[in-house]
Each structure stands twice: as structure tokens, then as C-alpha cells.
Amino acid sequence: MTDTKYTYAVARIRSLEVALFSNATIDQLMACKTYEECLQFITDKGWGDSDTPMNAEAVLCREEEKIWEVMREMRIDMSVFDVLSYPNQFHNLKAAIKEVCTEMENPGIFYDDCEIDGEEMLEIIRNKDFIRLPDNMQAAAKAAYESLIHTRDGQLCDVIIDRAAMEAIYQAGRQAKDDIMKNYAEDTVAIADIKIAVRSAKTAKSMEFMRRAMAECESLSVDQLSKAALAGEDAIAEYLLGTAYAGGAEALKESPSAFERWCDNRVIQTIQPQKYKAFTIGPLVAYVLARQNEIKTVRIILSGKQNGFPDDAIRERVREMYV
Amino acid sequence: MSELGIVYALLGAALAVLLAGAGSAIGVGIAGQAASGVVTEDPSKFAKVLIMQLLPGTQGIYGLLVGFITLSKIGLIGGGAANLDPKTGLMILAACLPIGIVGLISGKYQGMTSAAAIGIVAKKPDQFGKAMLFPAMVETYAILALLISIIAVTGIQI
């Protein structure tokens, strides 16, 4: 029997999808000559609110908030979005550990729209009250905190938390009922591993470092990827050609920004089938990812225009749209 | 024994109304959820999605029609109750089952198809005509069941 509990939400999302930017809209935005014209274009399309300050960061932040406001209005179980919220949660953990260990205050570094907001996270870390954190964060939080206190190695702290974040995403994906979550988690972890391999190859990191940083997943072999990274970027591309990420190998050869774009485009291609589902959580997750991708693309264009980059350089970084 | 015949016949009429009505209620409910989702964001599509929501409502009307014909046939409407033997009563019960069972199943699935078609209207309102055809296809089988139930009920000699 098909479960119809998402019928209302999916129909509402179908209406909202009409307002998503298409590739043609992005072309129109690209055609704007100045940063100010771009900002006017997106506000004319309904981005931001009447009281939102006329600057890119405020408008884009407001749009991020709108995504989750809509989801909460639909009265659905928000735990289905855990896979998507883990990166922000683990970012808060990383930021709190660094702030406490370095005894420096950096305003605006936390995501407030999380299960544990910045203030609460700071309090937990200051009191070393790691037991208050979710199960999948406790061990990593303790290890990262102690390593930063004793070694002052910020990169090691990042590696420990980033790996824990990937493992949490992967675990949540495996436990999810819907394929979209499973596929998204698999792709996220695999792409994170590829990025680690590429950076490690560029900075000549050791095998031990890569094994510590990479999270296991089904579609890639961490062992083979690490060995390829030791041999260089060409070896990584060669290894990827034999996996589901062959397209990434081509992009890697082109440029780092082409690879980043390929990663995001792959996510958008993965969620395309959700346009034709009527009763599952898939279209909602796809909408969240599509909106985040849209906001990221607009941010790239706005910052490119603001800094006077040539159109070709901006266009190289523009992502594919969902609709 | 003669009372058992009228009980069977009445049970047939009740099942036709009950099952087909339940199918419509489920179907209209599912389509209504989808319609509400669309109207929340775009109230201008109210008329189009309302028509879509109403499509699964016909099964309940078909069940009601067969129920009326059955009640009229056995004399519970407009006259004294007929003196039915159990065999005739069971025949009337069997005649009512097609619209009851098909009405229940088709009502639910027509509702789901309507909900999906409402998604088409949400994104492409100009495709309303095509979108309406998909749930309308499910209706075919409810109409076939209605025909057989009416022919069977009216054909039984009392």
C-alpha cells in the first residue's frame, strides 16, 4: 500500500518548484552587467523580503531560512532531513572547539538553524560535557578537543570532525527508507573522499593521513583511492574512471573548479527522478537540495560580478539547475 | 426463511453504498490533500484542482444509485417489502458486489491519480485537460461495474 502522508507536502512543493530558477533564468542573471543589477534581478524575482537589507549576503541568508520555514510549515517529521543537516551541526562543533581552545571570539561563525545552536555548543565544549551531544558526535568531539588542546594542530581537529560528519551522514543514509537519502549519503561521502584524495595528492600527504581522513563507502575503495593519491592526480583520475565517478575524472583533468561543479551537478542529476514522484519524501528532499544549489549558484555569480571576474570565469563555476 | 431473503438483498444494497462511498471518501480525501497543497501556494488554481478533487467522488454516487435501485426492486421504497426467498436475496447481494468492490478500489486509486495529476496542474496549468484524462481512465472501470450491477439487479425476477 502506498503511503499518502506526504501528498499535501509534495503538491505544495510542485507549486513552489515553479519559482525555482531554470538554466535560462541563470543565463538572464549572468547577462546582468553589474553586481547591483544582479541583486535587483533576484529581488524582482521575489528573493529576500521587503525588509531585507539590499546586499547579497542578507538576501541569500533569508532565502536559506525560507527553505526550512516551508519545510517546518508542512508539519512533517524533520528527522528525515538529518542527512542534510549534519554538515551544519558538525560545523558548529568544529567552530565551538576552535573558539574554546583558542580563547578567541569570532561572531557569526555558527549556524543557528540546527539541533544544537552555537551558544549551546559552546557551553557543552567549555564544560567538556560531551555526553549532551548526539551519540554520533561524542567520541569525535572529545578526540578533536583533546588533540587541539595538546597538539594545537587545527588540521587534525578538522580531520577528526569531518570524518565523523561523513560517517554520521553515511549511517543516516543507510538507515533511511528512501533511495534519495541513500544515494545522497553515498555520493556525499564518496565525493568528500575524492576531494581529500585530490588535496592530499597536491600537498603530498601520507597514507596514514588519508586513511584517517577518509570515510568508508560502498562506491569507492578508500584503500585504492589513497594509493592512487600517493601516486598523483593522474592516478586518482585513472582510478575514478573505473568507478561510478568517471565523470569526475574528466572534470579533475580540466580544473579544480570544474570538479567542484561536477560534484554539485551530480547531486542535481541524482535527484532529477524526484520530479515525477507524488507520494514520497523524495520531492521534498530534492527541493531542499535544489534550493541550496540555486542559492550557491547565485552566490557564485554575485561574488564574481562584485569582484569583477570575467563572465567566462564565472560561467565555468555555474551549476546546473533542477528545473 | 422468507425474512432471510430480504436481509440478503438489503445487505447487498448496504454494501454497494458503503464500499463505493468509502472508496470515494478515501479518494476525495487524498486528492483534497494535494489540492490544499497547491492552493496554499497558488490560490488562483482553486477551480482547476477542485475539479480534480471531485473526480473520485463519482463512485459514491454509483453506489448510491445501485442502492436505490435495489431498495426499489425489493419494495423497501414506495411499497411493501417483497417476499424474497434466500436464493433470490443472495442473487441480489451478488449483483450489488461489483459496484461495491470496484467502487472501493477504484475510488482510492482514482484519488491517488488525481493527486498526481494535481501536481501537473501545479506546474503546468495549461495542461489541465491532459492531466484530467489520467484519473478519468480509472473511472472507466467503476462505470463498467456500475453497468453490470444495474443490469444484474434489474434482471433478477422477484
Tab-separated table of C-alpha atoms in Angstrom:
chain	number	residue	atom	x	y	z
A	1	MET	CA	0.000	0.000	0.000
A	2	THR	CA	1.362	3.395	-0.959
A	3	ASP	CA	1.756	5.759	1.963
A	4	THR	CA	-0.015	9.041	1.237
A	5	LYS	CA	1.199	11.079	4.211
A	6	TYR	CA	3.348	13.362	2.022
A	7	THR	CA	0.562	14.105	-0.503
A	8	TYR	CA	-0.069	17.653	0.748
A	9	ALA	CA	3.620	18.457	1.069
A	10	VAL	CA	4.548	17.126	-2.378
A	11	ALA	CA	1.711	19.043	-4.075
A	12	ARG	CA	2.839	22.208	-2.302
A	13	ILE	CA	6.408	21.588	-3.409
A	14	ARG	CA	5.198	21.198	-7.007
A	15	SER	CA	3.737	24.700	-6.778
A	16	LEU	CA	6.958	26.052	-5.278
A	17	GLU	CA	9.072	24.420	-7.971
A	18	VAL	CA	7.545	26.821	-10.480
A	19	ALA	CA	9.526	29.615	-8.804
A	20	LEU	CA	12.860	27.761	-8.929
A	21	PHE	CA	15.464	29.259	-11.238
A	22	SER	CA	15.912	27.399	-14.513
A	23	ASN	CA	19.111	27.378	-16.561
A	24	ALA	CA	17.517	30.134	-18.702
A	25	THR	CA	16.960	32.311	-15.606
A	26	ILE	CA	20.585	31.815	-14.608
A	27	ASP	CA	21.581	32.922	-18.118
A	28	GLN	CA	19.493	36.075	-17.627
A	29	LEU	CA	21.232	36.689	-14.311
A	30	MET	CA	24.596	36.205	-15.976
A	31	ALA	CA	23.586	38.759	-18.600
A	32	CYS	CA	23.272	41.460	-15.920
A	33	LYS	CA	26.255	43.741	-16.221
A	34	THR	CA	26.876	44.740	-12.634
A	35	TYR	CA	26.521	43.331	-9.124
A	36	GLU	CA	23.756	45.852	-8.409
A	37	GLU	CA	21.803	44.784	-11.499
A	38	CYS	CA	22.103	41.136	-10.418
A	39	LEU	CA	20.845	41.991	-6.947
A	40	GLN	CA	17.909	43.904	-8.439
A	41	PHE	CA	17.149	40.938	-10.722
A	42	ILE	CA	16.910	38.425	-7.879
A	43	THR	CA	14.881	40.735	-5.649
A	44	ASP	CA	12.479	41.304	-8.574
A	45	LYS	CA	12.118	37.506	-8.677
A	46	GLY	CA	10.945	37.574	-5.051
A	47	TRP	CA	14.190	36.820	-3.264
A	48	GLY	CA	14.556	38.291	0.217
A	49	ASP	CA	11.721	40.153	1.955
A	50	SER	CA	10.605	43.765	1.829
A	51	ASP	CA	12.626	44.472	4.999
A	52	THR	CA	15.744	42.522	3.936
A	53	PRO	CA	18.808	44.803	3.504
A	54	MET	CA	19.795	45.194	-0.136
A	55	ASN	CA	23.011	43.198	-0.001
A	56	ALA	CA	23.793	39.743	-1.317
A	57	GLU	CA	24.567	38.056	1.990
A	58	ALA	CA	21.334	39.244	3.652
A	59	VAL	CA	19.180	38.216	0.675
A	60	LEU	CA	20.826	34.804	0.330
A	61	CYS	CA	20.629	34.135	4.092
A	62	ARG	CA	16.925	34.984	4.001
A	63	GLU	CA	16.424	32.536	1.144
A	64	GLU	CA	18.199	29.784	3.144
A	65	GLU	CA	15.865	30.481	6.048
A	66	LYS	CA	12.816	30.319	3.773
A	67	ILE	CA	13.686	26.746	2.744
A	68	TRP	CA	13.409	25.445	6.299
A	69	GLU	CA	10.429	27.672	7.142
A	70	VAL	CA	8.468	25.999	4.342
A	71	MET	CA	9.513	22.518	5.466
A	72	ARG	CA	8.514	23.207	9.062
A	73	GLU	CA	5.133	24.617	7.941
A	74	MET	CA	4.358	21.270	6.342
A	75	ARG	CA	4.384	19.568	9.754
A	76	ILE	CA	6.489	16.662	8.615
A	77	ASP	CA	8.983	14.751	10.746
A	78	MET	CA	12.103	16.909	10.370
A	79	SER	CA	14.381	13.993	11.289
A	80	VAL	CA	14.095	12.876	7.652
A	81	PHE	CA	16.386	15.809	6.842
A	82	ASP	CA	19.129	14.698	9.276
A	83	VAL	CA	21.391	13.712	6.410
A	84	LEU	CA	21.208	17.275	5.099
A	85	SER	CA	21.631	18.986	8.470
A	86	TYR	CA	24.680	17.040	9.717
A	87	PRO	CA	27.264	19.178	7.872
A	88	ASN	CA	25.996	22.315	9.657
A	89	GLN	CA	25.801	20.544	13.024
A	90	PHE	CA	29.345	19.266	12.759
A	91	HIS	CA	30.470	22.682	11.559
A	92	ASN	CA	29.071	24.134	14.801
A	93	LEU	CA	31.019	21.523	16.768
A	94	LYS	CA	34.247	22.348	14.944
A	95	ALA	CA	33.744	26.091	15.396
A	96	ALA	CA	32.968	25.704	19.110
A	97	ILE	CA	36.040	23.551	19.791
A	98	LYS	CA	38.290	26.016	18.000
A	99	GLU	CA	36.777	29.001	19.759
A	100	VAL	CA	37.116	27.406	23.185
A	101	CYS	CA	40.649	26.074	22.623
A	102	THR	CA	41.981	29.296	21.100
A	103	GLU	CA	40.018	31.503	23.547
A	104	MET	CA	39.069	33.788	20.676
A	105	GLU	CA	35.572	35.003	19.905
A	106	ASN	CA	34.506	35.085	16.265
A	107	PRO	CA	30.957	36.405	15.846
A	108	GLY	CA	28.727	34.901	13.169
A	109	ILE	CA	30.568	31.612	12.735
A	110	PHE	CA	27.723	29.353	13.889
A	111	TYR	CA	24.633	28.051	12.108
A	112	ASP	CA	21.682	28.773	14.394
A	113	ASP	CA	19.196	26.729	12.402
A	114	CYS	CA	20.486	23.461	13.882
A	115	GLU	CA	19.501	20.961	16.552
A	116	ILE	CA	22.303	22.363	18.726
A	117	ASP	CA	22.886	26.071	18.113
A	118	GLY	CA	26.150	27.944	18.596
A	119	GLU	CA	25.551	29.089	22.182
A	120	GLU	CA	24.603	25.635	23.404
A	121	MET	CA	27.505	24.025	21.575
A	122	LEU	CA	29.952	26.491	23.156
A	123	GLU	CA	28.568	25.740	26.604
A	124	ILE	CA	28.918	21.966	26.036
A	125	ILE	CA	32.531	22.281	24.882
A	126	ARG	CA	33.525	24.751	27.628
A	127	ASN	CA	32.168	22.332	30.273
A	128	LYS	CA	33.519	19.267	28.404
A	129	ASP	CA	30.013	17.933	28.773
A	130	PHE	CA	30.284	15.755	25.648
A	131	ILE	CA	27.558	13.414	26.845
A	132	ARG	CA	24.976	16.082	25.924
A	133	LEU	CA	25.937	15.746	22.275
A	134	PRO	CA	24.245	13.234	19.954
A	135	ASP	CA	25.815	9.738	20.049
A	136	ASN	CA	27.492	10.125	16.671
A	137	MET	CA	29.284	13.310	17.820
A	138	GLN	CA	30.520	12.434	21.309
A	139	ALA	CA	33.691	10.453	20.539
A	140	ALA	CA	34.761	12.784	17.718
A	141	ALA	CA	34.143	15.880	19.870
A	142	LYS	CA	36.272	14.519	22.707
A	143	ALA	CA	39.075	13.359	20.393
A	144	ALA	CA	39.117	16.632	18.431
A	145	TYR	CA	39.079	18.758	21.596
A	146	GLU	CA	41.921	16.854	23.217
A	147	SER	CA	44.006	16.797	20.066
A	148	LEU	CA	43.655	20.568	19.618
A	149	ILE	CA	44.440	21.268	23.293
A	150	HIS	CA	47.530	19.065	23.300
A	151	THR	CA	48.923	19.446	19.793
A	152	ARG	CA	47.474	22.808	18.658
A	153	ASP	CA	47.035	21.113	15.278
A	154	GLY	CA	43.904	22.672	13.772
A	155	GLN	CA	44.041	20.454	10.701
A	156	LEU	CA	43.970	17.286	12.798
A	157	CYS	CA	40.930	18.653	14.635
A	158	ASP	CA	39.229	19.312	11.268
A	159	VAL	CA	40.065	15.828	10.001
A	160	ILE	CA	38.591	14.112	13.061
A	161	ILE	CA	35.331	16.089	12.922
A	162	ASP	CA	34.941	15.974	9.146
A	163	ARG	CA	35.340	12.214	9.132
A	164	ALA	CA	32.803	11.869	11.964
A	165	ALA	CA	30.402	14.064	9.964
A	166	MET	CA	30.794	11.856	6.886
A	167	GLU	CA	30.276	8.704	8.948
A	168	ALA	CA	27.127	10.209	10.504
A	169	ILE	CA	25.773	11.137	7.059
A	170	TYR	CA	26.558	7.681	5.706
A	171	GLN	CA	24.921	5.963	8.667
A	172	ALA	CA	21.809	8.152	8.426
A	173	GLY	CA	21.641	7.437	4.679
A	174	ARG	CA	21.809	3.689	5.223
A	175	GLN	CA	19.055	3.836	7.791
A	176	ALA	CA	16.800	5.990	5.581
A	177	LYS	CA	13.884	4.300	3.854
A	178	ASP	CA	14.050	6.359	0.684
A	179	ASP	CA	16.557	5.787	-2.081
A	180	ILE	CA	17.170	9.511	-2.486
A	181	MET	CA	18.667	9.676	1.018
A	182	LYS	CA	20.743	6.539	0.496
A	183	ASN	CA	22.095	7.805	-2.829
A	184	TYR	CA	22.721	11.295	-1.495
A	185	ALA	CA	24.653	9.962	1.514
A	186	GLU	CA	26.687	7.610	-0.674
A	187	ASP	CA	27.559	10.385	-3.141
A	188	THR	CA	28.352	12.911	-0.402
A	189	VAL	CA	30.813	10.588	1.323
A	190	ALA	CA	32.393	9.387	-1.920
A	191	ILE	CA	32.838	12.939	-3.225
A	192	ALA	CA	34.318	14.055	0.114
A	193	ASP	CA	36.819	11.175	-0.141
A	194	ILE	CA	37.732	12.163	-3.701
A	195	LYS	CA	38.289	15.765	-2.600
A	196	ILE	CA	40.529	14.594	0.253
A	197	ALA	CA	42.493	12.424	-2.179
A	198	VAL	CA	42.988	15.319	-4.611
A	199	ARG	CA	44.100	17.740	-1.895
A	200	SER	CA	46.358	15.096	-0.373
A	201	ALA	CA	47.966	14.456	-3.746
A	202	LYS	CA	48.614	18.196	-4.155
A	203	THR	CA	50.093	18.620	-0.671
A	204	ALA	CA	51.933	15.267	-0.591
A	205	LYS	CA	50.105	13.916	2.462
A	206	SER	CA	50.895	10.478	3.842
A	207	MET	CA	48.857	7.301	3.506
A	208	GLU	CA	48.177	7.399	7.236
A	209	PHE	CA	46.720	10.904	6.978
A	210	MET	CA	44.377	9.877	4.148
A	211	ARG	CA	43.175	6.765	5.948
A	212	ARG	CA	42.432	8.879	8.993
A	213	ALA	CA	40.559	11.491	6.939
A	214	MET	CA	38.524	9.333	4.549
A	215	ALA	CA	35.253	7.653	5.488
A	216	GLU	CA	34.353	4.226	4.131
A	217	CYS	CA	31.616	3.953	1.497
A	218	GLU	CA	30.358	1.325	-0.930
A	219	SER	CA	31.061	3.009	-4.258
A	220	LEU	CA	34.771	3.700	-3.637
A	221	SER	CA	37.636	1.825	-2.051
A	222	VAL	CA	39.376	4.091	0.452
A	223	ASP	CA	42.475	1.911	0.197
A	224	GLN	CA	42.733	2.122	-3.589
A	225	LEU	CA	41.890	5.820	-3.632
A	226	SER	CA	44.604	6.570	-1.048
A	227	LYS	CA	47.174	4.557	-3.005
A	228	ALA	CA	46.180	6.430	-6.172
A	229	ALA	CA	46.531	9.749	-4.332
A	230	LEU	CA	50.088	8.827	-3.310
A	231	ALA	CA	50.894	8.336	-6.999
A	232	GLY	CA	49.433	11.704	-8.002
A	233	GLU	CA	46.347	13.333	-9.542
A	234	ASP	CA	46.573	11.367	-12.779
A	235	ALA	CA	46.415	8.123	-10.829
A	236	ILE	CA	43.302	9.374	-8.993
A	237	ALA	CA	41.640	10.192	-12.332
A	238	GLU	CA	42.613	6.762	-13.663
A	239	TYR	CA	41.137	5.030	-10.619
A	240	LEU	CA	37.916	7.064	-10.848
A	241	LEU	CA	37.421	6.052	-14.492
A	242	GLY	CA	36.639	2.534	-13.271
A	243	THR	CA	34.045	3.722	-10.734
A	244	ALA	CA	30.638	5.418	-10.815
A	245	TYR	CA	32.523	8.733	-10.636
A	246	ALA	CA	34.170	8.522	-14.063
A	247	GLY	CA	32.757	11.950	-14.971
A	248	GLY	CA	34.661	13.372	-12.025
A	249	ALA	CA	37.898	12.115	-13.512
A	250	GLU	CA	37.312	14.193	-16.660
A	251	ALA	CA	36.450	17.251	-14.578
A	252	LEU	CA	39.556	16.777	-12.422
A	253	LYS	CA	41.732	16.949	-15.514
A	254	GLU	CA	40.020	20.186	-16.556
A	255	SER	CA	40.359	22.243	-13.355
A	256	PRO	CA	39.561	22.189	-9.612
A	257	SER	CA	36.530	24.447	-10.149
A	258	ALA	CA	35.255	22.149	-12.919
A	259	PHE	CA	35.496	19.260	-10.448
A	260	GLU	CA	33.576	21.207	-7.785
A	261	ARG	CA	30.887	21.981	-10.360
A	262	TRP	CA	30.754	18.344	-11.431
A	263	CYS	CA	30.210	17.285	-7.783
A	264	ASP	CA	27.213	19.615	-7.414
A	265	ASN	CA	25.816	18.736	-10.849
A	266	ARG	CA	25.972	15.062	-9.955
A	267	VAL	CA	23.761	15.689	-6.924
A	268	ILE	CA	21.257	17.548	-9.111
A	269	GLN	CA	21.264	14.717	-11.674
A	270	THR	CA	20.707	12.182	-8.890
A	271	ILE	CA	17.585	13.986	-7.682
A	272	GLN	CA	16.041	14.538	-11.154
A	273	PRO	CA	13.708	11.454	-10.920
A	274	GLN	CA	12.042	13.044	-7.879
A	275	LYS	CA	10.219	15.437	-10.234
A	276	TYR	CA	7.907	12.565	-11.123
A	277	LYS	CA	7.149	11.183	-7.646
A	278	ALA	CA	3.860	12.112	-5.975
A	279	PHE	CA	3.737	10.381	-2.587
A	280	THR	CA	7.248	10.086	-1.120
A	281	ILE	CA	9.593	12.306	0.852
A	282	GLY	CA	11.899	12.394	-2.208
A	283	PRO	CA	10.470	15.544	-3.852
A	284	LEU	CA	10.834	17.454	-0.563
A	285	VAL	CA	14.468	16.475	-0.145
A	286	ALA	CA	15.057	17.223	-3.825
A	287	TYR	CA	13.515	20.674	-3.374
A	288	VAL	CA	15.800	21.462	-0.419
A	289	LEU	CA	18.867	20.359	-2.391
A	290	ALA	CA	17.688	22.237	-5.492
A	291	ARG	CA	17.184	25.452	-3.496
A	292	GLN	CA	20.601	25.120	-1.848
A	293	ASN	CA	22.171	24.547	-5.249
A	294	GLU	CA	20.304	27.559	-6.642
A	295	ILE	CA	21.447	29.800	-3.777
A	296	LYS	CA	25.041	28.578	-4.148
A	297	THR	CA	24.970	29.354	-7.875
A	298	VAL	CA	23.526	32.828	-7.327
A	299	ARG	CA	26.189	33.454	-4.666
A	300	ILE	CA	28.933	32.452	-7.139
A	301	ILE	CA	27.528	34.808	-9.791
A	302	LEU	CA	27.056	37.718	-7.377
A	303	SER	CA	30.513	37.388	-5.897
A	304	GLY	CA	32.019	37.031	-9.382
A	305	LYS	CA	30.269	40.197	-10.560
A	306	GLN	CA	31.173	42.050	-7.366
A	307	ASN	CA	34.865	41.205	-7.777
A	308	GLY	CA	34.883	41.995	-11.492
A	309	PHE	CA	35.642	38.449	-12.714
A	310	PRO	CA	35.211	37.857	-16.456
A	311	ASP	CA	31.961	36.133	-17.466
A	312	ASP	CA	33.785	33.035	-18.706
A	313	ALA	CA	35.406	32.513	-15.321
A	314	ILE	CA	32.027	32.835	-13.590
A	315	ARG	CA	30.254	30.620	-16.116
A	316	GLU	CA	32.796	27.857	-15.527
A	317	ARG	CA	31.531	27.688	-11.939
A	318	VAL	CA	27.785	27.950	-12.623
A	319	ARG	CA	25.870	24.813	-11.590
A	320	GLU	CA	23.085	23.005	-13.454
A	321	MET	CA	19.596	23.802	-12.206
A	322	TYR	CA	16.989	21.245	-11.065
A	323	VAL	CA	14.139	22.530	-13.255
B	1	MET	CA	-36.721	-18.370	5.793
B	2	SER	CA	-38.537	-15.717	3.770
B	3	GLU	CA	-37.118	-12.972	6.008
B	4	LEU	CA	-33.550	-14.128	5.272
B	5	GLY	CA	-34.073	-13.290	1.594
B	6	ILE	CA	-34.850	-9.625	2.280
B	7	VAL	CA	-31.898	-9.461	4.709
B	8	TYR	CA	-29.505	-10.635	1.974
B	9	ALA	CA	-30.947	-8.156	-0.506
B	10	LEU	CA	-30.697	-5.311	1.992
B	11	LEU	CA	-27.123	-6.309	2.794
B	12	GLY	CA	-26.352	-6.062	-0.935
B	13	ALA	CA	-27.772	-2.525	-1.102
B	14	ALA	CA	-25.876	-1.547	2.045
B	15	LEU	CA	-22.567	-2.925	0.697
B	16	ALA	CA	-22.970	-1.097	-2.624
B	17	VAL	CA	-23.430	2.226	-0.824
B	18	LEU	CA	-20.927	1.536	1.949
B	19	LEU	CA	-17.969	0.211	-0.043
B	20	ALA	CA	-18.315	2.563	-3.007
B	21	GLY	CA	-18.886	5.510	-0.641
B	22	ALA	CA	-15.807	4.578	1.391
B	23	GLY	CA	-13.741	4.394	-1.806
B	24	SER	CA	-14.887	7.857	-2.810
B	25	ALA	CA	-14.244	9.268	0.656
B	26	ILE	CA	-10.682	7.924	0.608
B	27	GLY	CA	-10.091	9.131	-2.948
B	28	VAL	CA	-11.536	12.596	-2.439
B	29	GLY	CA	-9.527	12.845	0.791
B	30	ILE	CA	-6.226	12.023	-0.914
B	31	ALA	CA	-6.901	14.382	-3.825
B	32	GLY	CA	-8.043	17.039	-1.340
B	33	GLN	CA	-4.698	16.938	0.447
B	34	ALA	CA	-2.894	17.527	-2.824
B	35	ALA	CA	-5.355	20.273	-3.787
B	36	SER	CA	-4.770	22.005	-0.437
B	37	GLY	CA	-1.025	21.890	-1.008
B	38	VAL	CA	-1.368	23.654	-4.347
B	39	VAL	CA	-3.897	26.243	-3.142
B	40	THR	CA	-1.637	27.082	-0.148
B	41	GLU	CA	0.931	28.437	-2.587
B	42	ASP	CA	-1.309	29.465	-5.502
B	43	PRO	CA	-4.995	30.183	-4.699
B	44	SER	CA	-5.663	31.058	-8.369
B	45	LYS	CA	-5.627	27.328	-9.198
B	46	PHE	CA	-8.535	26.608	-6.845
B	47	ALA	CA	-11.145	25.887	-9.538
B	48	LYS	CA	-8.916	23.527	-11.504
B	49	VAL	CA	-7.769	21.481	-8.517
B	50	LEU	CA	-11.326	21.342	-7.131
B	51	ILE	CA	-12.481	19.582	-10.316
B	52	MET	CA	-9.598	17.144	-9.934
B	53	GLN	CA	-10.551	16.527	-6.326
B	54	LEU	CA	-14.167	15.784	-7.253
B	55	LEU	CA	-13.313	13.090	-9.818
B	56	PRO	CA	-13.061	10.231	-7.297
B	57	GLY	CA	-16.419	11.279	-5.823
B	58	THR	CA	-18.461	9.535	-8.542
B	59	GLN	CA	-18.036	6.019	-7.145
B	60	GLY	CA	-20.080	7.010	-4.098
B	61	ILE	CA	-22.851	8.260	-6.407
B	62	TYR	CA	-22.778	4.991	-8.397
B	63	GLY	CA	-23.066	3.004	-5.161
B	64	LEU	CA	-25.966	5.185	-4.069
B	65	LEU	CA	-27.697	4.648	-7.429
B	66	VAL	CA	-27.382	0.858	-7.196
B	67	GLY	CA	-28.559	1.044	-3.583
B	68	PHE	CA	-31.702	2.974	-4.634
B	69	ILE	CA	-32.462	0.583	-7.498
B	70	THR	CA	-32.052	-2.390	-5.154
B	71	LEU	CA	-34.261	-0.898	-2.447
B	72	SER	CA	-36.875	-0.035	-5.048
B	73	LYS	CA	-36.656	-3.530	-6.532
B	74	ILE	CA	-37.246	-5.259	-3.184
B	75	GLY	CA	-40.054	-2.869	-2.346
B	76	LEU	CA	-38.477	-1.044	0.567
B	77	ILE	CA	-39.024	2.224	-1.306
B	78	GLY	CA	-42.537	3.033	-2.447
B	79	GLY	CA	-44.350	-0.056	-1.283
B	80	GLY	CA	-44.277	-3.086	0.966
B	81	ALA	CA	-41.217	-5.291	1.205
B	82	ALA	CA	-41.258	-8.153	-1.298
B	83	ASN	CA	-41.376	-11.689	-0.050
B	84	LEU	CA	-37.943	-12.922	-1.188
B	85	ASP	CA	-36.616	-16.451	-0.860
B	86	PRO	CA	-32.939	-16.690	0.321
B	87	LYS	CA	-31.735	-17.689	-3.162
B	88	THR	CA	-33.155	-14.513	-4.738
B	89	GLY	CA	-31.831	-12.462	-1.834
B	90	LEU	CA	-28.325	-13.848	-2.393
B	91	MET	CA	-28.609	-13.148	-6.116
B	92	ILE	CA	-29.378	-9.509	-5.373
B	93	LEU	CA	-26.468	-9.379	-2.917
B	94	ALA	CA	-24.133	-10.775	-5.612
B	95	ALA	CA	-25.477	-8.237	-8.130
B	96	CYS	CA	-24.571	-5.372	-5.779
B	97	LEU	CA	-20.985	-6.528	-5.194
B	98	PRO	CA	-19.353	-5.299	-8.455
B	99	ILE	CA	-20.008	-1.619	-7.782
B	100	GLY	CA	-19.264	-2.062	-4.067
B	101	ILE	CA	-15.841	-3.679	-4.502
B	102	VAL	CA	-14.762	-1.910	-7.688
B	103	GLY	CA	-16.030	1.381	-6.242
B	104	LEU	CA	-13.849	0.969	-3.147
B	105	ILE	CA	-10.670	0.102	-5.031
B	106	SER	CA	-11.140	2.475	-7.960
B	107	GLY	CA	-12.115	5.341	-5.632
B	108	LYS	CA	-8.845	5.078	-3.732
B	109	TYR	CA	-6.677	4.732	-6.823
B	110	GLN	CA	-8.516	7.459	-8.686
B	111	GLY	CA	-7.808	9.716	-5.718
B	112	MET	CA	-4.115	8.920	-5.918
B	113	THR	CA	-4.079	9.503	-9.667
B	114	SER	CA	-5.908	12.796	-9.142
B	115	ALA	CA	-3.322	13.822	-6.548
B	116	ALA	CA	-0.538	13.106	-9.031
B	117	ALA	CA	-2.443	14.964	-11.771
B	118	ILE	CA	-2.855	17.941	-9.430
B	119	GLY	CA	0.968	18.059	-9.465
B	120	ILE	CA	0.768	18.570	-13.243
B	121	VAL	CA	-1.743	21.399	-12.827
B	122	ALA	CA	0.504	22.990	-10.177
B	123	LYS	CA	3.438	23.195	-12.573
B	124	LYS	CA	1.669	23.457	-15.939
B	125	PRO	CA	-1.892	24.769	-15.568
B	126	ASP	CA	-2.293	24.897	-19.371
B	127	GLN	CA	-2.087	21.071	-19.385
B	128	PHE	CA	-5.244	20.753	-17.276
B	129	GLY	CA	-7.149	18.824	-19.978
B	130	LYS	CA	-4.445	16.205	-20.367
B	131	ALA	CA	-3.938	15.957	-16.613
B	132	MET	CA	-7.644	15.256	-16.109
B	133	LEU	CA	-7.557	12.306	-18.505
B	134	PHE	CA	-5.337	10.215	-16.231
B	135	PRO	CA	-7.741	9.969	-13.285
B	136	ALA	CA	-10.658	9.771	-15.750
B	137	MET	CA	-9.223	6.498	-17.093
B	138	VAL	CA	-9.735	4.882	-13.681
B	139	GLU	CA	-13.392	5.917	-13.863
B	140	THR	CA	-13.936	3.530	-16.800
B	141	TYR	CA	-13.798	0.503	-14.519
B	142	ALA	CA	-16.191	1.966	-11.983
B	143	ILE	CA	-18.662	2.611	-14.849
B	144	LEU	CA	-18.304	-0.985	-16.093
B	145	ALA	CA	-19.012	-2.293	-12.598
B	146	LEU	CA	-21.996	0.072	-12.298
B	147	LEU	CA	-23.445	-1.219	-15.567
B	148	ILE	CA	-23.158	-4.860	-14.508
B	149	SER	CA	-24.662	-4.155	-11.082
B	150	ILE	CA	-27.644	-2.287	-12.611
B	151	ILE	CA	-28.235	-4.932	-15.314
B	152	ALA	CA	-28.000	-7.740	-12.764
B	153	VAL	CA	-30.245	-6.128	-10.130
B	154	THR	CA	-32.932	-5.172	-12.644
B	155	GLY	CA	-32.708	-8.554	-14.384
B	156	ILE	CA	-33.450	-10.629	-11.294
B	157	GLN	CA	-37.055	-11.831	-11.290
B	158	ILE	CA	-38.866	-11.406	-7.978
